[in-house]
Coordinates of C-alpha atoms and ligand atoms in Angstrom, one line a residue:
M7 CA -14.1 -30.1 20.5
K8 CA -15.6 -31.0 17.2
S9 CA -17.1 -27.6 16.8
I10 CA -13.6 -26.1 18.1
I11 CA -11.9 -27.9 15.1
G12 CA -14.4 -26.9 12.7
K13 CA -14.2 -23.3 13.5
I14 CA -10.5 -23.2 13.4
H15 CA -10.7 -24.8 9.8
Q16 CA -13.3 -22.0 8.8
I17 CA -10.7 -19.2 9.5
L18 CA -7.6 -20.8 8.2
S19 CA -7.0 -20.3 4.4
Q20 CA -4.3 -22.7 4.4
P21 CA -4.8 -25.2 1.8
R22 CA -5.0 -28.8 2.9
T23 CA -1.9 -30.4 1.8
S24 CA -0.6 -34.2 2.2
Q25 CA 2.7 -33.9 1.1
L26 CA 4.3 -34.4 4.6
S27 CA 5.7 -38.0 4.3
L28 CA 9.3 -37.3 4.9
F29 CA 10.9 -35.5 7.5
S30 CA 13.7 -33.1 6.2
T31 CA 15.9 -30.8 8.4
L32 CA 17.1 -27.6 7.7
A33 CA 19.7 -25.0 9.5
V34 CA 18.8 -21.6 10.4
I35 CA 21.1 -18.7 11.4
D36 CA 18.9 -16.3 13.3
P37 CA 20.0 -13.4 15.2
R38 CA 16.7 -13.2 16.7
A39 CA 17.3 -16.4 18.6
S40 CA 17.9 -14.9 22.0
S41 CA 16.0 -14.0 25.2
T42 CA 16.6 -12.4 28.3
S43 CA 15.3 -14.9 30.5
K44 CA 17.6 -16.9 32.7
K45 CA 16.1 -20.1 31.5
K46 CA 16.8 -19.0 27.9
S47 CA 20.2 -17.6 28.4
S48 CA 21.6 -21.1 29.5
K49 CA 20.2 -22.7 26.7
H50 CA 21.8 -19.9 24.4
R51 CA 25.3 -20.1 26.2
K52 CA 25.3 -23.8 24.8
Q53 CA 23.9 -22.5 21.5
R54 CA 27.0 -20.2 21.1
G55 CA 29.2 -23.3 20.8
G56 CA 28.3 -23.7 17.4
H57 CA 26.3 -26.5 15.6
Y58 CA 22.8 -27.2 16.8
K59 CA 20.1 -29.6 15.8
F60 CA 17.4 -28.1 13.8
V61 CA 14.3 -30.0 12.6
D62 CA 11.4 -28.3 10.8
R63 CA 8.8 -31.1 11.0
A64 CA 7.7 -33.1 13.8
K65 CA 5.1 -35.9 14.6
L66 CA 3.7 -35.9 18.1
R67 CA 0.8 -37.2 20.1
V68 CA -1.1 -34.9 22.5
N69 CA -3.2 -36.2 25.4
G70 CA -5.4 -33.9 27.4
G71 CA -5.5 -34.9 31.3
S72 CA -8.4 -37.0 32.4
G73 CA -11.0 -35.3 34.5
G74 CA -10.8 -36.5 38.2
K75 CA -13.4 -38.5 40.0
G76 CA -16.4 -37.1 41.6
C77 CA -16.9 -38.1 45.0
I78 CA -20.0 -40.2 46.4
S79 CA -20.2 -39.3 50.1
Y80 CA -22.9 -38.3 52.8
E81 CA -22.6 -36.2 55.6
S82 CA -21.9 -38.0 58.9
K83 CA -23.1 -35.8 61.4
L84 CA -24.1 -37.6 64.4
G85 CA -27.7 -37.5 65.2
S86 CA -28.6 -36.4 61.6
F87 CA -31.7 -38.4 60.6
K88 CA -31.4 -37.8 56.7
K89 CA -27.7 -37.8 55.8
R90 CA -27.0 -35.4 53.0
P91 CA -24.8 -36.1 50.0
D92 CA -21.7 -34.0 50.2
G93 CA -19.1 -35.4 47.6
G94 CA -17.3 -32.9 45.6
H95 CA -16.7 -32.9 42.0
G96 CA -13.5 -34.0 40.3
G97 CA -11.3 -31.5 38.8
R98 CA -11.0 -30.8 35.1
G99 CA -8.0 -32.3 33.3
G100 CA -5.4 -30.1 32.0
N101 CA -5.4 -28.9 28.3
V102 CA -2.6 -29.2 25.9
V103 CA -1.6 -25.8 24.3
L104 CA 0.6 -25.2 21.5
V105 CA 2.1 -21.8 21.7
A106 CA 4.4 -19.8 19.1
D107 CA 7.3 -18.4 21.0
K108 CA 9.8 -16.2 19.0
A109 CA 12.7 -17.5 21.2
E110 CA 12.1 -21.1 20.0
Q111 CA 13.9 -21.8 16.5
S112 CA 13.6 -25.6 16.1
L113 CA 11.1 -28.1 16.1
N114 CA 13.1 -30.7 17.8
L115 CA 11.0 -31.2 20.9
Q116 CA 12.1 -32.7 23.9
A117 CA 9.3 -35.3 23.6
H118 CA 6.8 -36.9 21.1
H119 CA 4.4 -37.5 23.7
F120 CA 2.7 -34.6 25.7
K121 CA 0.0 -35.3 28.4
A122 CA -1.4 -32.5 30.4
E123 CA -2.0 -33.2 34.2
D124 CA -5.2 -35.2 35.7
G125 CA -7.6 -33.3 37.5
Q126 CA -7.9 -34.4 41.0
N127 CA -10.8 -36.2 42.5
G128 CA -13.3 -34.7 44.5
S129 CA -13.5 -35.4 48.2
S130 CA -16.2 -35.4 51.1
Q131 CA -17.5 -32.1 52.8
Q132 CA -18.0 -30.8 49.1
M133 CA -14.2 -30.4 48.6
H134 CA -13.9 -30.3 44.6
G135 CA -10.9 -31.6 43.2
R136 CA -8.1 -29.2 41.9
N137 CA -7.9 -28.9 37.8
G138 CA -5.1 -30.4 36.3
K139 CA -2.3 -28.1 34.9
D140 CA -2.3 -27.2 31.3
K141 CA 0.7 -28.7 29.2
V142 CA 2.4 -26.0 27.1
I143 CA 4.4 -26.9 24.1
R144 CA 6.5 -24.1 22.9
V145 CA 7.0 -24.0 19.2
P146 CA 8.8 -21.6 16.8
C147 CA 6.7 -19.1 14.9
G148 CA 5.7 -20.2 11.3
V149 CA 4.5 -23.5 12.7
I150 CA 1.5 -25.1 10.9
V151 CA -0.5 -27.6 13.0
K152 CA -2.2 -30.3 11.1
R153 CA -4.3 -33.0 13.1
V154 CA -4.1 -36.5 11.7
L155 CA -7.4 -38.3 11.7
E156 CA -7.6 -41.9 13.2
Y157 CA -9.0 -44.6 11.1
N158 CA -12.4 -44.4 12.6
E159 CA -12.7 -40.6 12.1
Y160 CA -13.5 -38.4 9.3
W161 CA -13.6 -34.7 8.2
D162 CA -17.2 -33.4 7.8
E163 CA -16.6 -31.1 5.1
E164 CA -20.0 -29.4 5.3
N165 CA -20.2 -28.9 9.3
Q166 CA -16.3 -28.6 9.4
V167 CA -16.1 -30.9 12.3
V168 CA -14.1 -34.1 12.8
G169 CA -16.8 -36.9 13.1
V170 CA -16.5 -40.5 14.4
Y171 CA -18.0 -43.1 12.4
G172 CA -21.0 -44.9 14.0
E173 CA -20.9 -42.4 16.8
E174 CA -23.7 -40.1 17.6
H175 CA -22.9 -36.9 19.6
D176 CA -24.3 -37.5 22.9
E177 CA -25.2 -34.5 25.3
E178 CA -23.3 -35.5 28.4
Y179 CA -24.7 -34.0 31.4
S180 CA -27.7 -32.4 30.0
D181 CA -30.2 -34.3 32.0
F182 CA -28.2 -33.7 34.9
D183 CA -28.6 -30.4 37.0
I184 CA -25.5 -29.5 38.5
E185 CA -26.1 -27.3 41.4
N186 CA -23.4 -25.4 43.7
E187 CA -21.0 -23.1 41.8
Y188 CA -19.2 -25.7 40.2
S189 CA -19.0 -25.5 36.4
F190 CA -16.9 -26.7 33.4
E191 CA -16.6 -23.4 31.7
N192 CA -13.1 -23.7 31.5
V193 CA -13.5 -26.2 28.7
G194 CA -15.2 -25.6 25.6
V195 CA -16.1 -23.4 22.8
G196 CA -16.0 -19.9 24.5
E197 CA -12.4 -20.1 25.1
S198 CA -11.3 -21.6 22.0
E199 CA -13.1 -19.0 20.0
S200 CA -10.9 -16.4 21.7
I201 CA -7.8 -18.3 20.9
I202 CA -8.7 -18.9 17.3
N203 CA -9.5 -15.3 17.0
N204 CA -6.1 -14.5 18.5
Q205 CA -8.0 -11.7 20.3
S206 CA -7.4 -12.3 23.8
V207 CA -4.5 -14.4 25.4
P208 CA -4.6 -15.8 28.8
K209 CA -2.3 -14.7 31.4
D210 CA -0.2 -17.8 31.4
Y211 CA 0.8 -17.1 27.9
D212 CA 1.4 -13.3 28.0
E213 CA 5.0 -14.2 29.0
V214 CA 5.6 -15.4 25.5
V215 CA 4.2 -12.3 23.8
N216 CA 6.1 -9.9 25.9
Q217 CA 9.4 -11.5 25.8
E218 CA 11.9 -9.4 24.8
V219 CA 14.3 -10.1 22.1
K220 CA 17.8 -8.9 21.5
S221 CA 20.5 -9.7 19.0
E222 CA 23.0 -12.2 20.2
E223 CA 26.6 -11.1 20.4
D224 CA 27.6 -12.5 17.0
G225 CA 24.1 -12.2 15.8
M226 CA 23.5 -15.9 14.9
Y227 CA 23.1 -19.4 15.6
H228 CA 23.6 -22.4 13.7
W229 CA 21.8 -25.8 13.8
E230 CA 22.8 -28.9 12.3
S231 CA 20.3 -31.3 10.8
D232 CA 19.1 -34.2 13.0
S233 CA 17.4 -36.9 11.3
Q234 CA 17.2 -39.0 14.7
A235 CA 15.1 -36.3 16.2
I236 CA 11.8 -37.8 15.0
N237 CA 10.7 -40.9 16.5
D238 CA 7.6 -43.2 15.7
F239 CA 4.5 -42.6 17.6
D240 CA 3.6 -45.2 20.6
E241 CA 6.8 -45.9 21.9
D242 CA 5.5 -45.3 25.3
E243 CA 4.1 -48.5 26.5
N244 CA 2.0 -46.8 29.2
D245 CA 0.0 -45.1 26.5
V246 CA -2.8 -47.7 26.6
L247 CA -5.6 -45.6 25.0
I248 CA -4.1 -45.9 21.4
S249 CA -4.0 -49.6 20.4
S250 CA -0.8 -50.6 18.0
T251 CA -3.2 -50.7 15.2
D252 CA -3.6 -46.9 15.3
M253 CA 0.1 -46.5 14.4
L254 CA 0.3 -43.9 11.8
Q255 CA 1.3 -44.8 8.5
D256 CA 2.1 -41.8 6.2
G257 CA -0.2 -41.2 3.3
E258 CA -3.1 -43.3 4.8
R259 CA -4.6 -41.1 6.9
E260 CA -6.3 -37.8 6.1
K261 CA -4.8 -34.5 7.7
I262 CA -6.5 -31.6 8.3
V263 CA -4.8 -27.9 9.1
V264 CA -6.1 -26.9 12.4
A265 CA -3.7 -23.8 13.2
D266 CA -1.2 -21.7 11.6
L267 CA 1.0 -20.3 14.5
D268 CA 2.5 -17.6 12.6
K269 CA 2.9 -15.0 15.4
P270 CA 4.6 -14.7 18.7
G271 CA 2.1 -15.5 21.2
S272 CA -0.7 -17.0 19.0
Y273 CA -1.6 -20.5 20.3
I274 CA -4.1 -23.1 20.3
V275 CA -5.7 -25.4 22.9
I276 CA -5.1 -28.5 20.8
A277 CA -6.4 -31.2 23.4
N278 CA -9.0 -30.5 25.8
G279 CA -8.6 -32.0 29.3
G280 CA -11.6 -34.4 30.2
K281 CA -14.5 -33.1 32.2
G282 CA -14.2 -33.8 36.0
G283 CA -16.8 -36.2 37.4
V284 CA -19.9 -35.1 39.2
G285 CA -19.8 -35.3 43.0
N286 CA -22.9 -36.4 44.7
C287 CA -23.2 -33.1 46.3
S288 CA -25.0 -31.7 43.3
L289 CA -27.9 -34.0 44.4
A290 CA -28.4 -32.1 47.5
K291 CA -31.9 -31.1 47.0
R292 CA -32.9 -33.9 44.7
Q293 CA -31.7 -36.9 46.4
H294 CA -35.3 -38.1 46.4
I295 CA -35.2 -38.6 42.7
P296 CA -34.2 -42.3 42.5
E297 CA -33.0 -42.0 38.7
L298 CA -30.6 -39.4 39.5
V299 CA -29.1 -41.1 42.5
A300 CA -28.8 -44.2 40.5
K301 CA -26.9 -42.4 37.8
S302 CA -24.7 -40.6 40.3
G303 CA -22.2 -43.5 40.5
E304 CA -21.8 -43.3 36.5
R305 CA -21.6 -39.6 36.5
A306 CA -18.9 -39.5 39.1
Q307 CA -16.4 -40.9 36.6
G308 CA -14.2 -38.2 35.0
K309 CA -13.8 -38.2 31.4
P310 CA -10.7 -38.8 29.4
G311 CA -9.1 -36.1 27.8
D312 CA -8.8 -35.9 24.0
I313 CA -5.9 -37.7 22.4
M314 CA -4.6 -36.9 19.0
H315 CA -1.7 -37.3 16.6
L316 CA -0.6 -34.2 15.2
E317 CA 2.0 -33.1 12.6
L318 CA 4.0 -29.8 13.0
E319 CA 5.6 -28.3 9.8
L320 CA 7.6 -25.4 10.3
K321 CA 8.1 -22.7 7.4
L322 CA 10.3 -19.9 7.8
I323 CA 9.0 -16.4 8.3
A324 CA 11.1 -13.8 6.5
D325 CA 10.6 -10.7 4.9
I326 CA 12.7 -11.3 1.7
G327 CA 13.5 -14.7 0.2
L328 CA 16.5 -14.9 -2.0
V329 CA 15.7 -16.9 -5.2
G330 CA 18.7 -17.7 -7.5
Y331 CA 20.6 -20.4 -9.2
P332 CA 23.4 -22.0 -7.3
N333 CA 26.7 -19.9 -7.4
A334 CA 24.5 -16.9 -8.1
G335 CA 25.9 -15.2 -5.1
K336 CA 22.9 -15.4 -2.7
S337 CA 25.0 -16.3 0.3
S338 CA 27.7 -13.7 -0.5
L339 CA 24.8 -11.1 -0.4
L340 CA 23.6 -12.4 3.1
A341 CA 26.9 -12.4 4.4
A342 CA 27.7 -8.7 3.1
M343 CA 24.3 -7.2 4.4
S344 CA 23.8 -9.1 7.9
K345 CA 26.0 -10.6 10.3
A346 CA 24.9 -14.1 9.2
Q347 CA 28.1 -16.0 8.0
P348 CA 26.9 -18.6 5.5
E349 CA 29.2 -20.9 3.8
I350 CA 30.3 -19.3 0.5
A351 CA 32.2 -21.4 -2.0
P352 CA 32.7 -21.4 -5.9
Y353 CA 30.7 -24.7 -6.4
P354 CA 27.0 -25.0 -6.8
F355 CA 24.8 -26.1 -3.7
T356 CA 27.3 -24.8 -1.1
T357 CA 24.2 -23.8 0.8
L358 CA 22.0 -26.8 1.6
H359 CA 19.7 -25.7 4.3
P360 CA 17.8 -22.4 4.5
L361 CA 19.7 -19.8 6.3
V362 CA 18.1 -16.5 7.8
G363 CA 20.0 -13.2 8.5
M364 CA 18.9 -10.0 9.6
L365 CA 19.6 -6.6 8.1
E366 CA 19.6 -3.9 10.8
Y367 CA 19.2 -0.2 10.0
R368 CA 20.5 2.6 11.9
D369 CA 17.2 3.8 13.3
G370 CA 16.5 0.2 14.5
F371 CA 14.4 -0.9 11.5
R372 CA 15.0 -4.7 10.7
A373 CA 14.6 -6.8 7.7
I374 CA 15.0 -10.4 7.8
L375 CA 16.5 -12.2 4.5
A376 CA 16.1 -16.0 3.9
D377 CA 19.0 -17.6 1.9
V378 CA 17.4 -20.6 0.3
P379 CA 19.3 -23.2 -1.3
G380 CA 19.9 -22.9 -5.3
I381 CA 16.9 -23.3 -7.5
V382 CA 17.2 -25.4 -10.4
D383 CA 15.2 -26.1 -13.6
G384 CA 12.3 -28.5 -12.2
A385 CA 12.4 -27.4 -8.8
S386 CA 8.7 -26.6 -8.8
V387 CA 8.0 -30.4 -9.5
G388 CA 10.4 -31.5 -6.7
R389 CA 13.5 -31.9 -8.7
G390 CA 16.7 -31.0 -6.6
R391 CA 14.8 -31.2 -3.4
G392 CA 12.8 -28.3 -4.9
F393 CA 9.8 -28.6 -2.8
D394 CA 11.8 -28.4 0.3
F395 CA 13.7 -25.3 -0.6
L396 CA 10.6 -23.6 -2.3
R397 CA 8.6 -24.1 0.9
H398 CA 10.6 -21.7 2.8
L399 CA 9.9 -18.9 0.1
E400 CA 6.0 -19.4 0.6
R401 CA 5.9 -17.2 4.0
T402 CA 8.2 -14.1 2.7
K403 CA 6.8 -10.8 1.9
A404 CA 8.8 -10.3 -1.1
L405 CA 11.1 -12.1 -3.3
M406 CA 14.7 -11.3 -4.4
Y407 CA 15.8 -12.6 -7.8
I408 CA 19.4 -12.6 -8.0
V409 CA 21.5 -13.6 -11.0
D410 CA 25.2 -13.9 -12.0
A411 CA 25.3 -11.2 -14.5
A412 CA 29.0 -12.1 -15.5
G413 CA 27.8 -15.4 -16.7
V414 CA 30.7 -17.4 -14.6
D415 CA 31.1 -20.8 -15.7
G416 CA 29.1 -20.5 -18.9
R417 CA 25.7 -19.3 -17.2
D418 CA 23.4 -17.0 -19.1
P419 CA 21.7 -14.6 -16.6
L420 CA 18.7 -14.2 -18.9
H421 CA 18.0 -17.7 -19.4
D422 CA 18.3 -18.2 -15.5
L423 CA 15.9 -15.4 -14.8
T424 CA 13.4 -17.0 -17.1
T425 CA 13.8 -20.4 -15.5
L426 CA 13.5 -19.0 -11.9
A427 CA 10.4 -17.0 -12.8
C428 CA 8.8 -19.9 -14.4
E429 CA 9.7 -22.3 -11.2
I430 CA 8.2 -19.8 -9.1
Q431 CA 5.1 -19.6 -11.0
S432 CA 4.6 -23.1 -11.4
Y433 CA 5.2 -24.0 -7.7
G434 CA 2.0 -24.5 -6.2
G435 CA 2.7 -22.5 -2.8
G436 CA 0.1 -20.0 -3.4
D437 CA 0.5 -16.5 -5.1
M438 CA 4.4 -16.4 -4.9
H439 CA 4.8 -15.0 -8.5
Q440 CA 2.7 -12.1 -7.6
R441 CA 4.4 -11.1 -4.7
P442 CA 6.6 -7.8 -4.8
A443 CA 10.1 -8.6 -6.1
L444 CA 13.6 -7.0 -6.2
V445 CA 15.8 -8.0 -9.3
V446 CA 19.4 -8.0 -8.5
A447 CA 22.4 -8.6 -11.0
N448 CA 25.3 -9.8 -9.0
K449 CA 29.2 -10.0 -9.8
L450 CA 29.1 -6.6 -11.8
D451 CA 32.9 -6.3 -10.7
L452 CA 33.6 -8.9 -13.5
I453 CA 32.1 -6.6 -16.1
P454 CA 34.6 -3.8 -16.3
D455 CA 33.0 -2.0 -19.2
L456 CA 30.2 0.5 -17.7
D457 CA 28.5 0.3 -21.0
V458 CA 28.3 -3.5 -21.3
Q459 CA 27.0 -3.3 -17.5
D460 CA 24.1 -0.8 -18.4
E461 CA 23.2 -2.8 -21.5
M462 CA 23.2 -6.1 -19.3
L463 CA 20.8 -4.6 -16.6
L464 CA 18.7 -3.2 -19.3
E465 CA 18.5 -6.9 -20.9
I466 CA 17.7 -8.4 -17.3
S467 CA 15.0 -5.7 -16.7
K468 CA 13.1 -6.5 -20.1
V469 CA 13.2 -10.1 -19.3
A470 CA 12.0 -10.0 -15.8
L471 CA 8.9 -7.8 -17.1
D472 CA 8.3 -10.2 -19.6
C473 CA 8.4 -12.8 -17.4
G474 CA 5.7 -11.2 -15.0
I475 CA 7.9 -10.5 -12.2
N476 CA 6.3 -7.9 -10.0
F477 CA 9.0 -5.2 -9.6
D478 CA 9.5 -1.8 -10.4
G479 CA 11.7 -2.0 -13.6
E480 CA 14.8 -1.3 -11.8
V481 CA 17.5 -4.0 -11.7
H482 CA 20.1 -3.6 -8.9
G483 CA 23.6 -4.0 -10.1
I484 CA 25.8 -5.1 -7.3
S485 CA 29.1 -6.8 -6.6
A486 CA 28.1 -8.7 -3.3
G487 CA 31.1 -10.7 -2.7
V488 CA 33.9 -8.3 -3.9
T489 CA 33.5 -4.8 -4.0
G490 CA 30.1 -4.1 -2.2
E491 CA 29.1 -2.0 -5.0
G492 CA 25.3 -1.5 -5.3
L493 CA 24.6 -2.9 -1.7
G494 CA 23.6 0.6 -0.2
S495 CA 20.8 1.4 -2.7
L496 CA 19.5 -2.5 -2.7
S497 CA 19.4 -2.1 1.2
K498 CA 17.1 0.9 0.6
S499 CA 14.8 -0.6 -1.7
I500 CA 14.6 -3.8 0.7
R501 CA 13.6 -1.4 3.4
S502 CA 10.7 0.1 1.2
I503 CA 9.6 -3.1 -0.2
V504 CA 9.2 -4.6 3.5
E505 CA 7.6 -1.5 4.8
A506 CA 5.1 -1.5 1.9
G507 CA 4.5 -5.2 2.7
E508 CA 3.8 -4.5 6.3
D509 CA 1.3 -1.8 5.5
L510 CA -0.5 -4.1 3.3
Q511 CA -0.4 -7.0 6.1
V512 CA -2.0 -4.4 8.7
S513 CA -4.8 -3.7 6.3
K514 CA -5.5 -7.3 5.8
N515 CA -5.4 -8.0 9.3
E516 CA -8.0 -5.3 10.1
E517 CA -10.3 -6.6 7.4
A518 CA -10.0 -10.2 8.9
F519 CA -10.7 -8.8 12.2
Y520 CA -14.0 -7.1 11.3
N521 CA -15.3 -9.5 9.0
F522 CA -14.7 -12.3 11.7
K523 CA -17.9 -13.9 13.1
F524 CA -18.7 -17.2 14.8
Ligands
GTP612 N1 33.5 -12.0 -8.7 C1 32.5 -12.0 -8.0 N2 32.5 -13.2 -7.4 C2 31.4 -13.4 -6.3 C3 30.4 -12.3 -6.0 N3 29.5 -12.8 -5.1 C4 29.8 -14.1 -4.9 N4 30.8 -14.5 -5.7 C5 31.4 -15.8 -5.8 O1 30.6 -16.7 -6.5 C6 30.7 -17.9 -5.7 C7 29.3 -18.5 -5.2 O2 28.8 -17.6 -4.1 P1 27.7 -18.0 -3.2 O3 27.5 -16.7 -2.4 O4 28.2 -19.2 -2.2 O5 26.7 -18.5 -4.2 P2 25.3 -19.1 -3.7 O6 24.3 -18.4 -4.7 O7 25.1 -19.0 -2.4 O8 25.4 -20.5 -4.1 P3 24.8 -21.9 -3.6 O9 24.6 -21.8 -2.0 O10 25.4 -22.9 -4.1 O11 23.3 -21.8 -3.9 C8 31.6 -17.8 -4.5 O12 32.9 -18.3 -5.0 C9 32.0 -16.2 -4.4 O13 33.0 -15.8 -3.9 C10 30.7 -11.0 -6.6 O14 30.1 -9.9 -6.4 N5 31.8 -11.0 -7.6
MG613 MG1 24.8 -20.2 -1.0

């Protein structure tokens, strides 16, 4: 497990963050949230009813299943002078697996403790116990998985492994040759390598990848925030393996990013099941070696599965993130271009939770827009819940800066654009300010004079270039909420920018694939 964690860490470029102290919630409107399976459709029937709980962070504890006991037994053939050992091995405990499922939209998981099935005990006549079933936890795409280290654990930066203070890694079973066909190959580095690399997906999880996603009737769902959805750890009294002193207190423990489940079907075996105990049938030809016979009782014990605390953080994945001051018309634009129906009102901060809407083109091409609540001065240092909102722009391929060109309520579009660009630049979410962008001037219907309109667009373009916004120099003048002017040309630009982003992504992935080696 240690080496697995290390290798996962090596290939993930996500920065380590420790800003997960509060649980925030958000709402999403996402027409992708449908599935054809019977199981899902009943869930979605309920969702059509309206408001749904949506959570973008969760804490959980995962526990791999324990290995079954190996059996110590001897043949009882009548007349046999020397009884041969025939105890079967215990089955391996199931693993806990996190899978990104595009039909899932929220992190309000059903539980906060997940345990895989234990392996069955071995029995006489060389009957090996059955392996425990894996526990599969389905999460939305875009979930970052962080492991919260226990007090006695540390992150070994050099070797990229999680170590335990005062504990040497002992080579279990190394002095114990297991005969027969039994092996522990289901647990270990081999399988996890393929998981980390996302190059091969076991059959069990294929259904997630192949799930067909169709647009729902009205093209959207709406969840409501739910602060109750997060519970503390260790509420389950049966969990004896974690003592109360192990209760997680935010900010006190180190967290390491172990996976970024950003694509449908990507998964990680987060907690391995314990190895099954060794039955004494493995001594069949070696029962004359007293040390091995003496050890067989000890070896027959199944090993406990991995236990760990995790924090999951969902970051929206959209093609284009809308960046604008409150009241600029972001939600009006989303409503005009997609089937989403966000709230629109003439007061600031109408939108308090990020929303996602899909633009569908005639040939089936789709682009996903994320309407993030209004950004204000100081958002990049957390003002006005700035971190919460900006975080959802991190995963977008491109940004769309949108300003109120008419300056309703005394706003100045040039000042607004400058501030927005500065906030995006100052935010520590990677290369956001270098991302391809579109610049949009809304509410042109309030500027009847065409010359004044042109002049304003020119000014905005100059300011945008001065601010280092990565766009082609063209400012899209639109009227999202009234006449719909300019939306046709804007949708074409959205498509080209998304397509260009996809090409870039493909070439990056290929590069990563070829460079990747363990
Ligand atoms: N005249 C005119 N008004 C518009 C236009 N677009 C939006 N509005 C109005 O501007 C106000 C704010 O629109 P919203 O779409 O709610 O703005 P927002 O950027 O989502 O605002 P927040 O959610 O508060 O961040 C509403 O009263 C809209 O009707 C437009 O093209 N022309
Ligand atoms: Mg809004």
